[in-house]
Amino acid sequence: QPVEATDDAFWDQFWADTATSVQDVFALVPAAEIRAVREESPSNLATLCYKAVEKLVQGAESGCHTEKERQIVLNCCRLLTRILPYIFEDPDWRGFFWSTVPGAGRGGGDEDDENARPLAESLLLAVADLLFCPDFTVQSHRRSTVDTAEDIHSIDSCEYIWEAGVGFAHSPQPNYIHDLNRTELLKLLLTCFSEAMYLPPSSDSSNANPWVQFFCSTENRHALPLFTSLLNVVCAYDPVGYGIPYNHLLFSDYREPLVEEAAQVLIVTLDYDSSTSSSPSVDGTTTGTAMDDVDPPGPDNLFVNYLSRIHREEDFQFILKGVARLLSNPLVQTYLPNSAKKIQFHQELLVLFWKLCDFNKKFLFFVLKSSDVLDILVPILYFLNDARADQSRVGLMHIGVFILLLLSGERNFGVRLNKPYSVRVPMDIPVFTGTHADLLIIVFHKIITSGHQRLQPLFDCLLTIVVNVSPYLKSLSMVAANKLLHLLEAFSTTWFLFSAVQNHHLVFFLLEVFNNIIQYQFDGNSNLVYAVIRKRNVFHQLANLPTDSQSIQKGLQRKKKTPEPISRTNSQDGVSMEGSRPAAPAEPGTLKTSLVATPGIDKLTEKSQVSEDGTMRSLEPESSQPSLEGNPPSAVSDGEPWSREASHPHRDRRRLSSASSSGQWTPTPDWVMSWKSKLPLQTIMRLLQVLVPQVEKICIDKGLTDESEILKFLQHGTLVGLLPVPHPILIRKYQANSGTAMWFRTYMWGVIYLRNVDPPIWYDTDVKLFEIQRV
């Protein structure tokens, strides 16, 4: 039956009763009942929402001084967290919170209806106020108990920032009740923002999330202190605490749920497509902010604005140290099993780190200025290596690779990789002695040769990263040099080259790597030169690749059981690092969310040329480059294994190849010739021409079979004046585009959906942004 809005006795029972937990609310209010009310008595659902918001607004107005008021606020908060997803999943209801409720003007009188706020705005402003409510979510500064409590409207919330760090030096006393209350309010905030989950993916940047847009606008007077509080709470968190083993088992850590929630709210508020940001703002209006000085107006989203304006060295240091500490946490090895607390929110941290580098170039340069960047690199390589067999973690693989692609566009990153790798993180890779560059190459080789099928779209990205850093690598280890040659051997088999339209790009990337190292870093790289000499037949076969139809057909039939001749050239390859576990596939029944496809490498990057003085200039794409065709389709469902053929519907841009009647692509002699003639083999052929006879002569003269003598000879050899003129260094720098913005949105919400299990806020609701599948 419809219940009158004035029947307080009826409505109060929803929040004025005894204390409940959010888990209780989820158990007591089943999904079926919410949907039934929504269909059968919509006016009751509308009144319930309106009343609950009204209670939050009253709580925020009064400052929640009594225990009873706090209880009502928390219960309304839990109830709304439960109900909102069911409002969002129904398109007819989605606009409900953006309508004004009659008689709900700010003054309550009828004449006030004109400027009544939409329900969504009242709700968001009330939550923002409640997050800085003395004695409820922050420490009160009033000492005397006789005095009336602080007036919520006169307090300056910048004095109540939750944690020391960026722009705030004072660290308040930890108070676990405040942490719990903040966590509940942030959960509600995240639920408000989750309307995005109920809209299908679209690259149209105009459909900005209205909840986030309003919350991060100048209308929210707490935007700056709240942004600062969220960032500082995340970056200051130390899960290991005082270093007492098993500490986390003795008492509950109230900070961790708050930090997780803060990280999730932070990345959602920073969901902003920077590739369209040349326009003043999202909706075409220009609003100045107090922070506007000489800079052009930044985005309307104040959180993005504040993030992009952080500039003090000590702030950067605090953020970088905090993120590195948390990312390295799962790698911490102790002799006592399970003695250190392991965090679970590394995916949110990677998104946050990405946003920081993408929106704040000064931060990116700060990260690359010292070898601190390696404290980010090593955990990323650890996650990539650990997740390579697990289908449910394909999103984690992508974001790790994106971050490395972004970093590799900067010269300093390549230079930093030369630092010796001495920390021994427990990784399932061959033991080696060398630099961080060796670690990167060995992990990438492992992903390519022993990751699951659906990582194939990442091969271009992985090799682009290696190309970008190759001109700066001073001395590769023998293990890493052999891995690079093994990849070339695998990718240059005729079967692989002829079986898909863009496979030959991988060979081009690898040849570019060898050319860069030989041209720019010949002196320290005797291991690589020796490996090239030993595997010289691979280069000769490429130079003599057959192009007639008969050979092409023969090459295609030569598919082995495994597409790659995995040769174990090094006996030491069998030995893995201490404490490592092989990458395991996902447990059956694991839930995963689908992702939209990422743009092809040619859309993800733009070419820049490094000139003599080290500066870069952007290159116009020229048509003669073997342009990287093969753009992924608009969406790759995670259901079927990714196959190179299936996912490329016939393309119009297939210049020299022919499509057979079945629509299946087939290689033609013209097509093979078109790229074979461009293979950059001159430098390597010249090197082989000069060095092979010399090495053979040594072996014959001295009767040598010993590698070390040959390596010694190569170390002192020189090719000055014998090689072709060095080619300019080409760097493919990441460029923001709406395709990646869309990818990040689906990935981020997928992570948030799967991580919020207790209570399961969005489970079993009709989300549209991604599909939920079982592995």
mmCIF file of N, CA and C in Angstrom, residues 131-132 137-141 156-174 182 224-233 235-236 255 310-312 314-316 318-319:
data_model
loop_
_atom_site.group_PDB
_atom_site.id
_atom_site.type_symbol
_atom_site.label_atom_id
_atom_site.label_comp_id
_atom_site.label_asym_id
_atom_site.label_seq_id
_atom_site.Cartn_x
_atom_site.Cartn_y
_atom_site.Cartn_z
ATOM 1 N N LEU A 131 31.506 13.953 6.181
ATOM 2 C CA LEU A 131 32.875 13.431 6.202
ATOM 3 C C LEU A 131 33.809 14.349 7.001
ATOM 4 N N PHE A 132 33.336 15.557 7.328
ATOM 5 C CA PHE A 132 34.129 16.460 8.175
ATOM 6 C C PHE A 132 33.308 16.895 9.379
ATOM 7 N N THR A 137 33.337 11.977 12.292
ATOM 8 C CA THR A 137 34.318 11.469 11.323
ATOM 9 C C THR A 137 35.674 12.154 11.467
ATOM 10 N N VAL A 138 35.748 13.230 12.231
ATOM 11 C CA VAL A 138 37.053 13.862 12.494
ATOM 12 C C VAL A 138 37.150 14.231 13.976
ATOM 13 N N GLN A 139 38.388 14.382 14.433
ATOM 14 C CA GLN A 139 38.663 14.767 15.815
ATOM 15 C C GLN A 139 38.158 16.189 16.039
ATOM 16 N N SER A 140 37.431 16.413 17.112
ATOM 17 C CA SER A 140 36.970 17.778 17.376
ATOM 18 C C SER A 140 38.141 18.616 17.865
ATOM 19 N N HIS A 141 38.202 19.876 17.429
ATOM 20 C CA HIS A 141 39.268 20.754 17.924
ATOM 21 C C HIS A 141 38.856 21.464 19.203
ATOM 22 N N ASP A 156 36.284 25.272 9.191
ATOM 23 C CA ASP A 156 37.057 25.231 7.950
ATOM 24 C C ASP A 156 37.585 23.811 7.813
ATOM 25 N N SER A 157 36.981 23.062 6.875
ATOM 26 C CA SER A 157 37.329 21.637 6.823
ATOM 27 C C SER A 157 38.790 21.396 6.448
ATOM 28 N N CYS A 158 39.480 22.413 5.898
ATOM 29 C CA CYS A 158 40.902 22.220 5.573
ATOM 30 C C CYS A 158 41.733 21.985 6.836
ATOM 31 N N GLU A 159 41.180 22.386 7.989
ATOM 32 C CA GLU A 159 41.916 22.128 9.238
ATOM 33 C C GLU A 159 41.656 20.715 9.742
ATOM 34 N N TYR A 160 40.747 20.008 9.071
ATOM 35 C CA TYR A 160 40.354 18.677 9.558
ATOM 36 C C TYR A 160 40.763 17.565 8.591
ATOM 37 N N ILE A 161 41.761 17.863 7.748
ATOM 38 C CA ILE A 161 42.218 16.833 6.795
ATOM 39 C C ILE A 161 42.634 15.596 7.596
ATOM 40 N N TRP A 162 42.301 14.420 7.049
ATOM 41 C CA TRP A 162 42.379 13.177 7.836
ATOM 42 C C TRP A 162 43.789 12.694 8.147
ATOM 43 N N GLU A 163 44.762 13.111 7.339
ATOM 44 C CA GLU A 163 46.097 12.527 7.508
ATOM 45 C C GLU A 163 47.145 13.502 6.986
ATOM 46 N N ALA A 164 48.319 13.495 7.611
ATOM 47 C CA ALA A 164 49.398 14.357 7.136
ATOM 48 C C ALA A 164 49.889 13.876 5.781
ATOM 49 N N GLY A 165 50.477 14.794 5.016
ATOM 50 C CA GLY A 165 50.998 14.415 3.693
ATOM 51 C C GLY A 165 50.998 15.616 2.790
ATOM 52 N N VAL A 166 50.363 15.476 1.622
ATOM 53 C CA VAL A 166 50.339 16.573 0.656
ATOM 54 C C VAL A 166 49.605 17.765 1.262
ATOM 55 N N GLY A 167 50.294 18.900 1.373
ATOM 56 C CA GLY A 167 49.648 20.140 1.790
ATOM 57 C C GLY A 167 49.110 20.147 3.212
ATOM 58 N N PHE A 168 49.505 19.186 4.041
ATOM 59 C CA PHE A 168 48.977 19.155 5.414
ATOM 60 C C PHE A 168 49.999 18.453 6.293
ATOM 61 N N ALA A 169 50.441 19.140 7.360
ATOM 62 C CA ALA A 169 51.575 18.589 8.108
ATOM 63 C C ALA A 169 51.168 17.851 9.372
ATOM 64 N N HIS A 170 49.915 18.066 9.805
ATOM 65 C CA HIS A 170 49.521 17.576 11.123
ATOM 66 C C HIS A 170 48.860 16.204 11.012
ATOM 67 N N SER A 171 49.341 15.240 11.783
ATOM 68 C CA SER A 171 48.729 13.910 11.700
ATOM 69 C C SER A 171 47.807 13.696 12.900
ATOM 70 N N PRO A 172 46.482 13.658 12.674
ATOM 71 C CA PRO A 172 45.553 13.519 13.798
ATOM 72 C C PRO A 172 45.712 12.158 14.499
ATOM 73 N N GLN A 173 45.291 12.121 15.766
ATOM 74 C CA GLN A 173 45.289 10.852 16.507
ATOM 75 C C GLN A 173 44.446 9.828 15.755
ATOM 76 N N PRO A 174 44.937 8.612 15.584
ATOM 77 C CA PRO A 174 44.057 7.626 14.950
ATOM 78 C C PRO A 174 42.853 7.321 15.842
ATOM 79 N N ARG A 182 33.853 6.930 8.442
ATOM 80 C CA ARG A 182 34.283 7.442 7.132
ATOM 81 C C ARG A 182 34.116 6.359 6.073
ATOM 82 N N LEU A 224 38.567 20.346 -1.850
ATOM 83 C CA LEU A 224 40.020 20.312 -1.633
ATOM 84 C C LEU A 224 40.401 19.462 -0.418
ATOM 85 N N PRO A 225 39.811 19.719 0.771
ATOM 86 C CA PRO A 225 40.213 18.876 1.922
ATOM 87 C C PRO A 225 39.883 17.401 1.714
ATOM 88 N N LEU A 226 38.816 17.132 0.967
ATOM 89 C CA LEU A 226 38.451 15.728 0.778
ATOM 90 C C LEU A 226 39.443 15.051 -0.172
ATOM 91 N N PHE A 227 39.783 15.729 -1.271
ATOM 92 C CA PHE A 227 40.785 15.178 -2.178
ATOM 93 C C PHE A 227 42.086 14.898 -1.418
ATOM 94 N N THR A 228 42.501 15.888 -0.626
ATOM 95 C CA THR A 228 43.751 15.761 0.120
ATOM 96 C C THR A 228 43.670 14.624 1.139
ATOM 97 N N SER A 229 42.524 14.522 1.818
ATOM 98 C CA SER A 229 42.359 13.460 2.814
ATOM 99 C C SER A 229 42.465 12.081 2.166
ATOM 100 N N LEU A 230 41.779 11.902 1.040
ATOM 101 C CA LEU A 230 41.786 10.598 0.372
ATOM 102 C C LEU A 230 43.208 10.237 -0.072
ATOM 103 N N LEU A 231 43.882 11.204 -0.712
ATOM 104 C CA LEU A 231 45.233 10.942 -1.223
ATOM 105 C C LEU A 231 46.196 10.627 -0.073
ATOM 106 N N ASN A 232 46.121 11.422 0.985
ATOM 107 C CA ASN A 232 47.063 11.233 2.096
ATOM 108 C C ASN A 232 46.804 9.940 2.861
ATOM 109 N N VAL A 233 45.533 9.601 3.036
ATOM 110 C CA VAL A 233 45.206 8.367 3.758
ATOM 111 C C VAL A 233 45.784 7.160 3.004
ATOM 112 N N CYS A 235 48.362 7.213 0.699
ATOM 113 C CA CYS A 235 49.825 7.212 0.580
ATOM 114 C C CYS A 235 50.546 7.083 1.921
ATOM 115 N N ALA A 236 49.861 7.379 3.016
ATOM 116 C CA ALA A 236 50.544 7.292 4.317
ATOM 117 C C ALA A 236 50.386 5.909 4.950
ATOM 118 N N ARG A 255 42.171 0.747 9.634
ATOM 119 C CA ARG A 255 42.625 1.659 8.607
ATOM 120 C C ARG A 255 42.506 1.018 7.221
ATOM 121 N N ILE A 310 49.712 19.523 -8.157
ATOM 122 C CA ILE A 310 50.685 19.222 -7.099
ATOM 123 C C ILE A 310 52.073 19.452 -7.700
ATOM 124 N N HIS A 311 52.967 20.129 -6.978
ATOM 125 C CA HIS A 311 54.263 20.423 -7.595
ATOM 126 C C HIS A 311 55.432 20.401 -6.625
ATOM 127 N N ARG A 312 55.187 20.348 -5.295
ATOM 128 C CA ARG A 312 56.326 20.408 -4.373
ATOM 129 C C ARG A 312 57.063 19.071 -4.349
ATOM 130 N N GLU A 314 58.621 17.616 -1.987
ATOM 131 C CA GLU A 314 58.343 16.732 -0.825
ATOM 132 C C GLU A 314 56.988 16.039 -0.960
ATOM 133 N N ASP A 315 56.047 16.697 -1.643
ATOM 134 C CA ASP A 315 54.754 16.043 -1.891
ATOM 135 C C ASP A 315 54.927 14.858 -2.849
ATOM 136 N N PHE A 316 55.711 15.088 -3.918
ATOM 137 C CA PHE A 316 55.968 13.997 -4.864
ATOM 138 C C PHE A 316 56.654 12.823 -4.156
ATOM 139 N N PHE A 318 56.529 12.004 -1.004
ATOM 140 C CA PHE A 318 55.563 11.332 -0.120
ATOM 141 C C PHE A 318 54.661 10.385 -0.923
ATOM 142 N N ILE A 319 54.152 10.875 -2.076
ATOM 143 C CA ILE A 319 53.243 10.058 -2.884
ATOM 144 C C ILE A 319 53.985 8.837 -3.438
#
